Coordinates of C-alpha atoms and ligand atoms in Angstrom, one line a residue:
Chain A
M1 CA 0.0 0.0 0.0
R2 CA 1.1 3.5 -0.7
N3 CA 2.4 5.6 2.1
R4 CA -0.9 6.9 3.5
V5 CA 0.3 9.5 6.0
A6 CA 1.9 12.6 4.7
Q7 CA 5.6 12.8 5.2
H8 CA 5.6 16.0 7.2
V9 CA 3.1 14.4 9.6
Q10 CA 5.1 11.2 9.9
Q11 CA 8.1 13.3 11.0
L12 CA 6.1 14.9 13.7
Q13 CA 7.0 13.7 17.2
P14 CA 4.0 12.8 19.5
S15 CA 3.8 15.1 22.5
G16 CA 5.7 13.9 25.5
I17 CA 2.7 15.0 27.6
R18 CA 0.5 12.5 25.8
R19 CA 2.7 9.6 26.8
F20 CA 2.7 10.7 30.4
F21 CA -1.0 11.2 30.4
D22 CA -1.6 7.6 29.3
L23 CA 0.6 6.4 32.2
A24 CA -1.2 8.5 34.8
A25 CA -4.7 8.0 33.5
N26 CA -4.8 4.4 34.5
M27 CA -3.9 4.9 38.1
E28 CA -6.2 5.4 41.1
G29 CA -5.7 8.0 43.8
V30 CA -3.3 10.2 41.8
I31 CA -2.8 13.8 42.9
S32 CA -2.3 15.5 39.6
L33 CA 0.0 18.5 39.3
G34 CA 0.1 17.8 35.6
V35 CA -2.9 19.8 34.6
G36 CA -2.4 22.9 32.4
E37 CA -5.7 24.5 33.1
P38 CA -7.5 26.4 35.9
D39 CA -9.2 24.5 38.7
F40 CA -12.0 27.1 38.6
V41 CA -15.2 26.6 36.6
T42 CA -16.1 29.4 34.3
S43 CA -17.9 32.2 36.1
W44 CA -21.7 31.7 36.3
G45 CA -22.4 35.0 34.6
V46 CA -20.5 33.8 31.5
R47 CA -22.1 30.4 31.5
E48 CA -25.5 32.1 31.8
A49 CA -24.8 34.4 28.9
C50 CA -24.0 31.5 26.7
I51 CA -27.2 29.7 27.7
A52 CA -29.2 32.8 27.0
S53 CA -27.7 33.0 23.6
L54 CA -29.0 29.6 22.9
H55 CA -32.4 30.5 24.2
N56 CA -32.4 33.4 21.8
G57 CA -31.6 31.1 19.0
H58 CA -28.1 32.4 18.1
T59 CA -27.1 29.2 16.4
S60 CA -25.8 30.3 13.1
Y61 CA -22.3 31.2 11.8
T62 CA -20.9 34.6 12.8
A63 CA -18.7 36.7 10.6
N64 CA -15.4 35.0 9.8
A65 CA -13.5 37.2 12.1
G66 CA -16.0 36.7 14.9
L67 CA -19.0 38.7 16.2
L68 CA -18.2 42.4 15.7
E69 CA -19.6 43.0 19.2
L70 CA -17.0 40.6 20.6
R71 CA -14.2 42.1 18.6
K72 CA -15.2 45.5 19.9
E73 CA -15.1 44.2 23.5
I74 CA -11.7 42.6 22.8
S75 CA -10.4 46.0 21.5
R76 CA -11.8 47.8 24.5
Y77 CA -10.3 45.2 26.8
L78 CA -6.9 45.4 25.2
V79 CA -6.9 49.2 25.6
E80 CA -8.1 49.2 29.2
Q81 CA -6.0 46.3 30.4
F82 CA -2.9 46.5 28.4
E83 CA -2.9 49.9 26.8
V84 CA -2.7 48.7 23.2
E85 CA -5.2 49.8 20.6
Y86 CA -6.5 47.7 17.7
R87 CA -9.3 48.4 15.3
P88 CA -12.0 45.7 15.8
E89 CA -13.0 45.9 12.2
T90 CA -9.6 45.1 10.7
D91 CA -7.1 44.1 13.3
V92 CA -8.7 41.4 15.4
I93 CA -9.8 37.8 14.7
V94 CA -11.7 35.6 17.2
T95 CA -10.2 32.2 17.0
V96 CA -10.7 28.6 18.3
G97 CA -8.4 29.0 21.3
A98 CA -5.0 30.6 21.4
S99 CA -4.0 27.4 19.8
Q100 CA -5.7 28.3 16.5
A101 CA -4.4 31.8 16.8
L102 CA -0.8 30.4 17.0
D103 CA -1.4 28.1 14.0
L104 CA -2.9 30.9 11.9
S105 CA -0.1 33.3 12.7
I106 CA 2.6 30.8 11.8
R107 CA 0.8 29.8 8.6
A108 CA 0.4 33.4 7.6
I109 CA 4.1 34.4 7.9
V110 CA 6.2 31.3 7.6
D111 CA 7.4 30.0 4.1
P112 CA 9.1 26.7 3.8
G113 CA 12.7 27.1 4.9
D114 CA 12.0 30.1 7.1
E115 CA 13.2 30.0 10.7
V116 CA 11.3 31.0 13.8
I117 CA 13.1 31.3 17.1
V118 CA 11.4 29.7 20.1
I119 CA 12.7 30.1 23.6
E120 CA 12.7 26.8 25.4
P121 CA 11.4 25.4 27.6
C122 CA 8.1 26.4 26.0
F123 CA 4.6 25.3 25.2
V124 CA 4.6 21.9 23.4
S125 CA 2.9 23.0 20.2
Y126 CA 5.2 25.8 19.1
A127 CA 7.9 23.8 17.2
P128 CA 5.4 21.3 15.6
L129 CA 3.2 24.1 14.3
I130 CA 6.3 25.7 12.7
E131 CA 7.5 22.4 11.3
L132 CA 4.1 21.6 9.9
V133 CA 4.4 24.5 7.4
G134 CA 7.9 23.5 6.5
G135 CA 9.6 26.1 8.7
T136 CA 12.4 25.4 11.1
A137 CA 12.0 26.0 14.8
V138 CA 15.3 27.3 16.0
K139 CA 15.5 26.4 19.7
V140 CA 17.1 28.8 22.1
G141 CA 17.5 27.7 25.7
A142 CA 16.4 30.1 28.4
D143 CA 18.8 31.0 31.2
A144 CA 18.0 28.6 33.9
Q145 CA 20.4 30.4 36.3
R146 CA 18.3 33.5 36.1
G147 CA 14.9 31.9 36.5
F148 CA 14.6 31.0 32.9
S149 CA 14.7 34.5 31.5
I150 CA 16.2 35.2 28.1
D151 CA 19.9 34.8 27.4
F152 CA 20.3 37.7 25.0
D153 CA 23.7 36.6 23.6
V154 CA 22.4 33.2 22.8
L155 CA 19.3 34.7 21.3
E156 CA 21.1 37.1 19.0
S157 CA 23.5 34.4 17.9
A158 CA 20.6 32.3 16.8
I159 CA 19.3 34.9 14.4
T160 CA 20.2 34.2 10.7
E161 CA 19.3 35.5 7.3
R162 CA 16.3 33.1 7.3
T163 CA 14.9 34.2 10.7
K164 CA 11.4 35.5 10.2
A165 CA 10.1 35.8 13.8
I166 CA 10.7 35.2 17.4
L167 CA 8.0 33.5 19.4
L168 CA 7.7 34.7 22.9
C169 CA 5.5 33.5 25.8
F170 CA 5.3 35.3 29.1
P171 CA 4.3 34.4 31.8
N172 CA 5.6 31.2 30.4
N173 CA 4.3 27.6 30.3
P174 CA 6.1 25.6 31.8
T175 CA 8.4 27.8 33.8
G176 CA 6.0 30.5 35.0
T177 CA 8.7 33.0 34.1
M178 CA 7.7 36.6 33.5
L179 CA 9.7 38.9 31.3
S180 CA 10.3 42.3 32.7
K181 CA 9.7 45.4 30.6
E182 CA 13.5 45.9 30.3
E183 CA 14.0 42.4 28.9
L184 CA 11.2 43.0 26.4
I185 CA 12.8 46.2 25.3
Q186 CA 16.1 44.3 24.7
V187 CA 14.1 41.8 22.6
S188 CA 12.6 44.7 20.7
R189 CA 16.1 46.1 19.9
L190 CA 17.0 42.8 18.3
V191 CA 13.8 42.7 16.4
E192 CA 14.4 46.1 15.0
K193 CA 18.0 45.5 14.2
H194 CA 17.3 42.3 12.3
D195 CA 13.9 43.2 10.9
L196 CA 11.9 40.5 12.5
L197 CA 8.3 39.8 13.6
V198 CA 7.3 38.8 17.1
L199 CA 4.6 36.2 17.9
S200 CA 3.7 37.2 21.4
D201 CA 1.7 34.5 23.2
E202 CA 0.1 36.5 26.0
I203 CA -2.4 33.9 27.0
Y204 CA -1.3 34.1 30.7
A205 CA -1.2 37.9 30.8
E206 CA -4.0 38.1 33.3
L207 CA -2.0 35.8 35.6
S208 CA 1.0 38.0 36.3
F209 CA 1.4 38.2 40.0
D210 CA 4.2 40.5 41.0
E211 CA 4.5 43.2 38.3
K212 CA 2.3 45.0 35.8
F213 CA 2.1 43.0 32.6
T214 CA 3.6 44.8 29.6
S215 CA 2.2 43.8 26.3
F216 CA 4.9 43.4 23.7
A217 CA 3.0 45.5 21.2
T218 CA 3.2 48.6 23.5
L219 CA 7.0 48.9 23.1
P220 CA 8.2 51.7 20.8
G221 CA 8.0 50.6 17.2
M222 CA 6.8 47.1 18.0
K223 CA 3.1 47.3 17.2
E224 CA 3.8 47.0 13.5
R225 CA 5.9 43.9 14.2
T226 CA 3.9 42.1 16.8
I227 CA 1.2 39.5 16.4
L228 CA -0.6 39.4 19.8
I229 CA -2.0 36.0 20.7
S230 CA -4.3 35.6 23.6
G231 CA -7.6 34.1 24.7
F232 CA -10.0 33.1 27.3
S233 CA -8.7 29.8 28.5
K234 CA -6.4 30.6 31.3
G235 CA -7.3 34.0 32.9
F236 CA -11.0 33.6 32.4
A237 CA -11.0 29.9 33.2
M238 CA -12.6 29.0 29.9
T239 CA -10.4 26.2 28.5
G240 CA -13.3 24.1 27.2
W241 CA -14.9 26.9 25.3
R242 CA -12.1 26.9 22.8
L243 CA -12.0 30.6 22.3
G244 CA -9.1 32.9 21.7
F245 CA -8.1 35.9 19.7
V246 CA -5.3 37.4 17.7
A247 CA -4.6 41.1 17.1
G248 CA -2.0 42.5 14.8
P249 CA -1.0 44.7 11.9
T250 CA -3.9 44.9 9.3
D251 CA -2.0 43.2 6.5
I252 CA -1.0 40.2 8.6
I253 CA -4.5 39.9 10.1
E254 CA -6.0 40.1 6.6
A255 CA -3.7 37.2 5.5
M256 CA -4.7 35.2 8.6
L257 CA -8.4 35.8 7.9
K258 CA -8.0 34.3 4.5
I259 CA -6.7 31.1 6.0
H260 CA -9.2 31.2 8.8
Q261 CA -12.2 31.5 6.5
Y262 CA -11.3 28.4 4.6
A263 CA -10.0 26.3 7.5
M264 CA -12.5 27.2 10.3
M265 CA -15.2 29.6 9.0
C266 CA -15.6 31.1 12.5
A267 CA -15.3 30.2 16.2
S268 CA -18.3 28.7 18.0
T269 CA -21.1 31.2 18.2
M270 CA -22.4 30.5 21.7
A271 CA -18.9 30.6 23.0
Q272 CA -18.5 34.0 21.5
Y273 CA -21.6 35.2 23.4
G274 CA -20.2 33.9 26.6
A275 CA -16.9 35.7 25.9
I276 CA -18.7 39.1 25.4
E277 CA -20.1 38.7 28.9
A278 CA -16.7 37.6 30.3
L279 CA -15.1 40.8 29.0
K280 CA -18.0 43.1 30.0
N281 CA -18.5 41.8 33.5
G282 CA -15.8 39.3 34.3
R283 CA -13.0 41.5 35.8
Q284 CA -13.9 40.8 39.4
D285 CA -13.8 37.1 39.0
I286 CA -10.4 37.2 37.3
E287 CA -9.1 39.3 40.2
A288 CA -10.3 36.7 42.7
M289 CA -8.9 33.8 40.8
K290 CA -5.5 35.5 40.4
K291 CA -5.3 36.2 44.1
S292 CA -6.0 32.6 44.8
Y293 CA -3.3 31.4 42.4
R294 CA -0.8 33.9 43.9
R295 CA -1.3 32.6 47.4
R296 CA -1.0 29.0 46.3
R297 CA 2.1 29.9 44.4
N298 CA 3.6 31.4 47.5
Y299 CA 2.9 28.3 49.5
F300 CA 3.9 25.8 46.9
V301 CA 7.1 27.3 45.8
A302 CA 8.3 28.0 49.3
S303 CA 7.5 24.4 50.2
L304 CA 9.3 23.0 47.2
N305 CA 12.4 24.9 48.2
E306 CA 12.1 23.7 51.7
I307 CA 12.0 20.1 50.8
G308 CA 15.0 20.5 48.6
L309 CA 13.6 20.9 45.2
D310 CA 15.1 24.2 44.1
C311 CA 12.6 26.4 42.4
H312 CA 12.8 30.0 41.1
N313 CA 9.9 32.2 42.0
P314 CA 7.6 32.1 38.9
G315 CA 6.1 35.6 38.3
G316 CA 2.9 34.3 36.7
A317 CA 0.8 31.5 35.1
F318 CA 0.1 28.6 37.5
Y319 CA 3.2 26.5 37.1
A320 CA 6.2 25.9 39.3
F321 CA 9.3 24.5 37.6
P322 CA 11.6 23.0 40.2
S323 CA 15.0 21.4 39.5
V324 CA 15.2 17.7 40.3
K325 CA 19.0 17.5 39.6
E326 CA 19.8 16.9 43.3
T327 CA 18.1 13.5 43.0
G328 CA 20.4 12.4 40.2
L329 CA 17.4 11.4 38.2
S330 CA 16.5 12.6 34.7
S331 CA 13.2 14.5 34.4
Q332 CA 11.5 11.4 32.9
E333 CA 12.8 9.1 35.6
F334 CA 11.8 11.5 38.3
A335 CA 8.3 12.0 37.0
E336 CA 7.8 8.3 36.3
R337 CA 9.0 7.1 39.7
L338 CA 7.2 9.9 41.6
L339 CA 4.0 8.8 39.9
L340 CA 4.5 5.1 40.5
E341 CA 5.9 5.3 44.1
E342 CA 4.0 8.3 45.5
K343 CA 1.1 8.8 43.0
V344 CA 1.9 12.4 42.2
A345 CA 1.7 13.3 38.6
V346 CA 4.1 16.0 37.3
V347 CA 5.2 16.6 33.8
P348 CA 8.9 15.9 32.9
G349 CA 10.6 19.2 31.9
N350 CA 12.2 17.8 28.8
V351 CA 8.9 17.5 27.0
F352 CA 9.0 21.3 26.8
G353 CA 12.4 21.2 25.1
E354 CA 15.9 20.1 25.8
S355 CA 16.7 22.9 28.2
G356 CA 13.9 21.7 30.4
E357 CA 15.9 18.6 31.2
G358 CA 16.5 18.3 34.9
Y359 CA 13.3 20.0 35.9
V360 CA 9.6 19.1 36.2
R361 CA 6.5 21.1 35.7
C362 CA 4.1 21.2 38.6
S363 CA 0.8 23.0 38.2
Y364 CA -0.5 24.5 41.5
A365 CA -4.0 25.0 40.1
S366 CA -5.2 22.5 42.7
S367 CA -6.8 22.8 46.1
L368 CA -4.5 23.7 48.9
E369 CA -5.3 20.4 50.6
Q370 CA -4.1 18.6 47.5
L371 CA -1.0 20.7 47.3
Q372 CA -0.1 20.1 50.9
E373 CA -0.5 16.3 50.4
A374 CA 1.6 16.5 47.2
I375 CA 4.3 18.3 49.1
K376 CA 4.2 15.6 51.8
R377 CA 4.6 12.9 49.2
M378 CA 7.3 14.6 47.2
E379 CA 9.3 15.2 50.4
R380 CA 9.1 11.5 51.2
F381 CA 10.1 10.7 47.7
V382 CA 13.2 13.0 47.5
K383 CA 14.5 12.0 50.9
Q384 CA 15.6 8.6 49.6
F385 CA 18.2 10.3 47.4
R386 CA 20.1 12.0 50.2
Chain B
M1 CA -9.3 50.9 60.3
Q2 CA -6.8 50.9 57.4
L3 CA -5.3 47.5 57.0
T4 CA -2.2 46.6 55.0
E5 CA -2.4 44.4 51.9
K6 CA -1.0 41.4 53.9
E7 CA -3.5 41.8 56.7
L8 CA -6.3 41.8 54.1
D9 CA -4.8 38.8 52.5
L10 CA -4.6 37.0 55.8
L11 CA -8.2 37.8 56.7
Q12 CA -9.5 36.6 53.3
I13 CA -7.6 33.3 53.7
I14 CA -8.7 32.5 57.2
E15 CA -12.3 33.5 56.4
E16 CA -12.3 30.7 53.9
N17 CA -10.4 28.3 56.2
G18 CA -9.9 29.2 59.8
R19 CA -7.9 26.1 60.6
M20 CA -5.0 26.5 58.3
N21 CA -1.6 25.6 59.8
I22 CA 0.5 28.6 60.6
D23 CA 3.4 27.4 58.4
V24 CA 1.1 27.1 55.4
L25 CA -0.6 30.4 56.2
S26 CA 2.7 32.2 56.6
K27 CA 4.0 31.0 53.3
M28 CA 0.9 32.0 51.5
V29 CA 1.2 35.6 52.6
E30 CA 5.0 35.6 52.4
L31 CA 5.8 36.3 56.0
T32 CA 7.6 34.4 58.7
E33 CA 5.6 32.3 61.1
V34 CA 6.3 34.7 64.0
E35 CA 5.2 37.7 61.9
T36 CA 2.0 35.9 60.9
E37 CA 1.2 34.9 64.5
N38 CA 1.7 38.5 65.6
M39 CA -0.4 39.8 62.8
L40 CA -3.2 37.4 63.7
Q41 CA -3.0 38.4 67.4
R42 CA -3.3 42.1 66.6
L43 CA -6.3 41.4 64.4
E44 CA -7.9 39.4 67.2
E45 CA -7.2 42.1 69.8
K46 CA -8.8 44.7 67.5
R47 CA -11.8 42.4 67.2
I48 CA -11.4 42.4 63.5
I49 CA -11.2 38.7 63.7
V50 CA -14.2 38.1 65.9
E51 CA -14.2 34.3 66.0
Y52 CA -12.9 31.2 64.2
G53 CA -16.0 29.4 63.1
A54 CA -17.0 26.1 61.4
V55 CA -19.8 25.6 58.9
I56 CA -21.4 22.3 59.7
D57 CA -23.9 20.3 57.8
W58 CA -25.9 19.0 60.8
R59 CA -28.3 17.1 58.6
K60 CA -25.5 14.5 58.0
V61 CA -25.2 13.8 61.7
D62 CA -27.6 11.4 63.3
N63 CA -29.9 12.8 66.0
F64 CA -28.6 16.3 65.3
E65 CA -31.1 17.6 62.8
G66 CA -32.3 20.9 64.1
V67 CA -34.6 23.5 62.6
T68 CA -33.7 27.0 61.6
A69 CA -36.3 29.8 61.3
M70 CA -36.0 33.3 60.0
I71 CA -38.4 35.6 61.7
D72 CA -39.5 39.0 60.5
V73 CA -40.2 41.2 63.4
K74 CA -42.0 44.5 63.4
V75 CA -41.3 46.7 66.5
T76 CA -42.1 50.2 67.8
P77 CA -38.7 51.9 68.2
K78 CA -38.2 53.6 71.5
R79 CA -37.2 57.2 71.9
E80 CA -33.4 57.8 72.3
V81 CA -32.4 54.2 71.9
G82 CA -34.2 53.5 68.6
F83 CA -34.0 49.9 67.6
D84 CA -30.8 49.1 69.5
E85 CA -32.4 48.3 72.8
I86 CA -35.0 45.9 71.5
A87 CA -32.3 44.3 69.3
K88 CA -30.3 43.7 72.4
N89 CA -33.2 42.2 74.3
I90 CA -33.6 39.8 71.4
Y91 CA -30.0 38.8 70.8
R92 CA -29.4 37.9 74.4
F93 CA -31.5 34.7 74.0
P94 CA -29.2 31.8 73.3
E95 CA -31.6 30.4 70.7
V96 CA -31.0 33.5 68.6
K97 CA -28.2 33.1 66.1
S98 CA -28.4 36.5 64.4
V99 CA -30.3 39.7 64.5
Y100 CA -30.3 42.2 61.6
L101 CA -31.9 45.6 61.3
M102 CA -33.7 45.7 58.0
S103 CA -35.1 48.2 55.6
G104 CA -38.5 47.5 54.1
A105 CA -41.5 45.7 55.2
Y106 CA -40.3 44.8 58.7
D107 CA -37.7 46.0 61.1
L108 CA -35.6 43.2 62.5
S109 CA -34.7 39.9 61.0
V110 CA -34.0 37.3 63.6
V111 CA -32.5 33.8 62.9
I112 CA -33.5 31.2 65.5
E113 CA -32.1 27.7 65.7
G114 CA -33.9 25.1 67.7
K115 CA -34.0 21.3 68.2
S116 CA -37.6 21.0 66.9
L117 CA -40.4 22.9 65.2
S118 CA -42.3 23.2 68.4
Q119 CA -39.3 24.5 70.3
V120 CA -39.0 27.3 67.8
A121 CA -42.7 27.9 67.9
N122 CA -42.6 28.2 71.7
F123 CA -39.8 30.6 71.6
V124 CA -41.6 32.8 69.2
S125 CA -44.9 32.8 70.9
E126 CA -43.7 32.9 74.5
K127 CA -40.5 34.9 74.4
L128 CA -40.2 36.9 71.3
S129 CA -43.7 38.1 70.7
T130 CA -44.3 39.0 74.3
L131 CA -41.4 41.5 74.4
D132 CA -42.6 45.1 74.8
S133 CA -42.2 47.0 71.5
V134 CA -42.7 43.8 69.4
I135 CA -45.8 44.5 67.2
S136 CA -45.8 41.4 65.1
T137 CA -43.8 38.4 63.9
T138 CA -43.8 36.3 60.8
T139 CA -41.9 33.0 61.0
H140 CA -40.3 31.3 58.0
F141 CA -38.8 27.9 58.5
I142 CA -35.7 27.0 56.5
L143 CA -36.4 23.7 54.6
K144 CA -33.0 23.1 53.1
K145 CA -29.6 24.8 53.1
Y146 CA -28.0 25.1 49.7
K147 CA -25.4 27.7 50.4
H148 CA -24.6 29.2 53.8
D149 CA -22.1 32.1 54.4
G150 CA -20.5 31.5 51.1
T151 CA -20.2 27.7 51.5
I152 CA -22.1 25.5 49.1
F153 CA -23.5 22.4 50.8
D154 CA -23.3 19.0 49.0
Q155 CA -21.1 20.2 46.3
G156 CA -19.3 17.4 44.4
E157 CA -15.6 17.9 44.7
D158 CA -14.6 15.8 41.7
D159 CA -11.8 17.1 39.6
R160 CA -13.0 16.4 36.1
R161 CA -9.8 17.7 34.4
I162 CA -7.6 15.2 32.6
V163 CA -4.7 14.2 34.7
V164 CA -1.9 15.6 32.5
S165 CA -2.5 18.3 29.9
P166 CA -0.6 21.0 28.0
Ligands
PLP401 C1 1.6 29.0 26.3 C2 0.3 28.5 25.8 N1 -0.2 29.0 24.7 C3 -1.4 28.6 24.2 C4 -2.1 27.6 24.8 C5 -3.4 27.2 24.2 O1 -4.5 27.8 24.8 P1 -6.0 27.6 24.2 O2 -6.7 26.8 25.2 O3 -6.5 29.0 24.2 O4 -5.9 27.1 22.9 C6 -1.7 27.1 26.0 C7 -2.4 26.0 26.7 O5 -1.9 25.3 27.5 C8 -0.5 27.6 26.5 O6 0.0 27.1 27.7

């Protein structure tokens, strides 16, 4: 039989998270610190608005770019919250999650042979999405010594003739690392100097705990070079709604819309009605959730350090990324044995890129009781290596 | 009184869970244990922390099913002391769990907890309605508690998220 699966798909590596999920899913009594999503249910007001939209019979397609009302709310939100202004009519698309926004951005700008720089450890889908369009993901390791911030010398030396863009994510999945405004300005200098674009994945922007979030597009000269990717999954606790958005320079958004209209038509209509409500009246809920994450971060990270798993203080998102090097185990061994021996699921850091080796990702989006129990078990586990 | 951000943080946390260990609490607000103890003590002394309570679902405990009634009370306020004196006379009874001054159709809202319907009925007819200044009472019995002081009763705690995800 002919080769049925396309070559570029055959070459794709399955996500390391998937493998680990299969292992953990079949076990009883597991405390999972492996989840990359909020432990809150979407606010009732938002759910209610979605139900109301169904009552009202809003069951047809929306405009390709999404309901204009929603795009207007997104624009207003971006101005109020992040001080960056986009025209709802031409510069914003409502997407199926930040995931689709990422896919669209990459498809819109990357030609076969182009390079996109990703800073690892990073979200698992970045490199595969780039490779799927025939591009090359050039992997730059973050500076583990400085809490996984960017190493600018390494970053600049990775830039070549073929580099089209840098993909940034802050606060970061899996490290929780926030980039300061100064660091972002340094990136912007490189971007200017080498005439690049920036794909800025700001899906965790609402979960920035210690400092005010700076959107990359607000830096001098950067709005014309930035594709801002965000969505409702994390901050608004709406992962299952599959709703995100992208904002950027009109020409790129136009290109993305061409792809979007053929590939997706539009995002789910009822989800869009929910999102309008989230933006209009959801601020208070976000604040409460953020406070709760921040407290749990404080507890969890301090406790990790106490039990001997060195961990930098993550400035945002809901992940801690402690080093497991002290145990002498690899990330995979650590995660696998911790799961089998103590029934705590964490994600091995190397699935987020080579530079994540020696670390594991722990999500603290779990109840405080679960976190306390997890710490107890992890302490028992690591003690045997002393 | 103007509180610091950490004090507010602390209050919000223990309002949700008054039994949290001091080491967990202190980590959550990024203070040492001693600092946290001292802060709690100050808040207690100032009576900002009034009490550490528990919310208990008595229906689940055999032989402990009580009844709760909310009683709308109309009163004639007295010169000088207004509603305060009559409120005091009411809240002194141990059966009375709370007393609120209300705007609208009646004056005081009184919450009574008793062992049985008849015990509450007796309290209302013999003690409450016979007080001077009480003009009338309307008693509403609570049939089921769904949510009380911010706590939802009988809420499934299942985590339906997949164990490992991006
Ligand atoms: C960094 C990052 N970007 C994008 C996404 C995808 O989010 P969405 O649910 O909006 O597709 C995730 C989800 O885990 C993420 O961690």
